[in-house]
Amino acid sequence: MFTLRRCLMAGKAGAQSTTTLVRMAHSALQCVLPWTLAFALGATQAPLKPVTLQLKWHHQFQFAGYYAAQQQGYYRDAGLEVKIIEAEPGIDVVQEVVSGRAQFGVGTSALLLSRFRRQPVVVLAAVFQHSPIILVARAGSGIISVQDLPGKRLMIEKQSDELFAYLRKEGVSENTVALVEHTFNPDDLIQGKVDCMSAYLIDEPYFLDKARFPYLTFTPRMAGIDFYGDNLFTSEEELKARPEQVKAFREASMKGWKYAMQHPEELADLIISRYGPRRGREYLLYEAQKMNTLIQPGMVELGYMYPGRWQHIIDTYVELGLLPKGFGMEGFLYEPEAGVRQVNRRLVTVIVLLVGLGVLLGGVALVLFRMSMRLRREIVSREKAEEAMRLEHEGKARLEEQLQQARKMESLGSLAGGIAHDMNNVLGAILGMASASIEDHPEGGHTHRAFAIIIKAAERGGKMVKSLLSFARQSPAERRQLDLNVIIREEVELLERTTLSRVHLEMELEPGLRPILGDASALTQAIMNLCVNAVDAMPAQGTLTLRTRNHGHGWIEVVVEDTGAGMTAEVLERALEPFFTTKAVGKGTGLGLSMVYSIVKAHHGQVDIHSEIGQGTQVSMRFPACEPASEAIETGAESRVQVARLALKVLLVDDDELIQSSTKAILQTLGHDTFTTPDGESALAIIEAGFEPDVVILDMNMPGLGGVGTLPRLRIRLPEVPILLATGRADQAAVSLVEAHKDVTLLLKPFGKKELQENLERLGWG
Ligand code: ADP
Ligand code: MG
């Protein structure tokens, strides 16, 4: 029954419902009535022009705007008599419109594919600013992110291009997942026949919620794939023949949408009384509520289309091999004059913003430094504003606010990430220059002191950038070999001194726990967050248990368990979401578990939460263990000690002039010679020409090949030469690059003399 909604082209007939007869009579009435009315009225006024709108699914809230335009007389005022036809099995909406049986239709972003197949459709308005297609996973199935899908059973529709693009983007190969054909029955997920399924945000979750079934959702938007959902479209022929009518229909429909989103209850009643929907009022209102987040009536002008978004959709289809490279959208996008002006206005805003950002980024370090502080403060005040807002708007509005807030944080995060990169270079230059020059001046003197302060300030700036980045959830700052037992013991000391008087503490730490590779401060933070949650859940008394053990093949597990209040299915389902909290203002931020989640993910681990109301909660984190013996690196280094204290030929590959001159200055004070190239290509060229450096400092972020492209090529030409990979962000790309190659070390930006010297020493060169 759900097939039609998504796979019109497949034309698969679903089971016909028994209400068909009733509905047929109903729609007959619906067709005849207006026509008779029109006829009766037509004697005095210009006759209304009959047009047909073909929907892509049964009558339901999904099409509310069109019913509202009808009911409110917007169509009639536009001189139109509109027939709204719901989809029946076997109907192809695009074909209906292209053939002229209907003048207008509702379609998805796949309209682009129709156009490529020589069905000349023109998209008039994007009603759903975001696609409703999502993945839904059973909570506790071990799926916490899309990356957990390999080896799991996924029920998925063949035509969910966005989802396949999503998997690809997350590095999940379709072959590693057990794909199951979609039955469109949410029970299959509930009964555990599958672990995950594709779904419509406005549909299946309703049944899952009703069944009080705990689940997690993932949307392609998490990976930056953002399609439009329901779009209003017409044919090229229709637009050419009756441009005024198309314009009038579009305008009246959008007006209808505006009305519908403002009056969901009224529209639900209207749909029930006039259109014979297959589901009840509660379902319609659920749809309406979820649609709010997809249509965003308060934020985006209804129907607004941004050519850049369509280009992004085209690019995604090209990546999937469904559209040819260079596929153009000429003629596909409808451009009413008003729309053109609107786009221009937006463009101007974007350009102004970009110029503003450019000026900011070009500014001196101090400005950037202050800006990072301001950003942090802003984050905090937004958090507070969010808390206040949350109290005010309970229920429907609350959901939307949270979503928008999360999205804002996301963009703030990427903004922070971008600024951080440039800031690191600026700070690096300051730190470099200062640490190179400080020793030219007598200790205790004025200049020496000034340089010392500059160095301290730059180092502090670097730390702030790091915390900004970790807030933006982008990087584990370090990867060291760690004993989690040690981390837990240190933390318990702190806990004992604070909250633990009323809570009994148990520790079961496996003596021979294998070490892991990771960032001690981030992991401390994660465990601390879990302990705080556990203590919060036991206001009177209870037991907090911290457990570690070697787990299965190559994993270690940390469990934080409490005997507290536990969580309901609804809370459990949303507990990992940023900003989700059930605690009072000032008490909870809703960021604790989402931080835990991102920290564990950054360590290639897994989180599992089990909770029972009244019984307690158990959070388990699993991390890949590493082999304890890493002396190999050190012994390897020792053999090079002999060459120490020679002047080294250092090849510095970095596009930033500030970094070039400051690094050169440091290396000079250390007695080494620096050769600089601005990119990987020219570095490879001079090596090809016979240049033999003793060590290479390679920047990660450069135009062209970049660090990622240059490193493997360097390794082929210089198999033995140590490489310091310089980056401000020890993110996944950098870490895997280091792991994949011999003798490559991360050099965290900003670095000064001390850091560079240490790194060269570690390679055996002082
Ligand atoms: P916060 O603690 O700031 O509310 P978290 O992300 O840490 O944010 O947790 C989100 C929500 O999950 C909490 O508000 C609480 O409802 C629930 N929760 C988390 N941990 C526990 C626990 N150990 N016991 C009961 N509920 C918990
Ligand atoms: Mg918390």
Short mmCIF file of C-alpha atoms and ligand atoms in Angstrom, two decimals, residues 529-530 532-533 536 583 588-593, ligand 2:
data_model
loop_
_atom_site.label_atom_id
_atom_site.label_comp_id
_atom_site.label_asym_id
_atom_site.label_seq_id
_atom_site.Cartn_x
_atom_site.Cartn_y
_atom_site.Cartn_z
CA ASN A 529 29.45 12.90 31.40
CA LEU A 530 28.17 9.38 31.95
CA VAL A 532 27.17 12.84 36.00
CA ASN A 533 24.10 11.41 34.27
CA ASP A 536 21.66 12.74 38.43
CA LYS A 583 16.35 18.22 33.18
CA GLY A 588 20.96 19.91 31.90
CA THR A 589 22.34 21.05 28.59
CA GLY A 590 21.34 18.00 26.61
CA LEU A 591 24.87 17.85 25.25
CA GLY A 592 26.31 15.21 27.55
CA LEU A 593 25.37 12.08 25.68
MG MG B 2 24.16 14.77 31.00
#
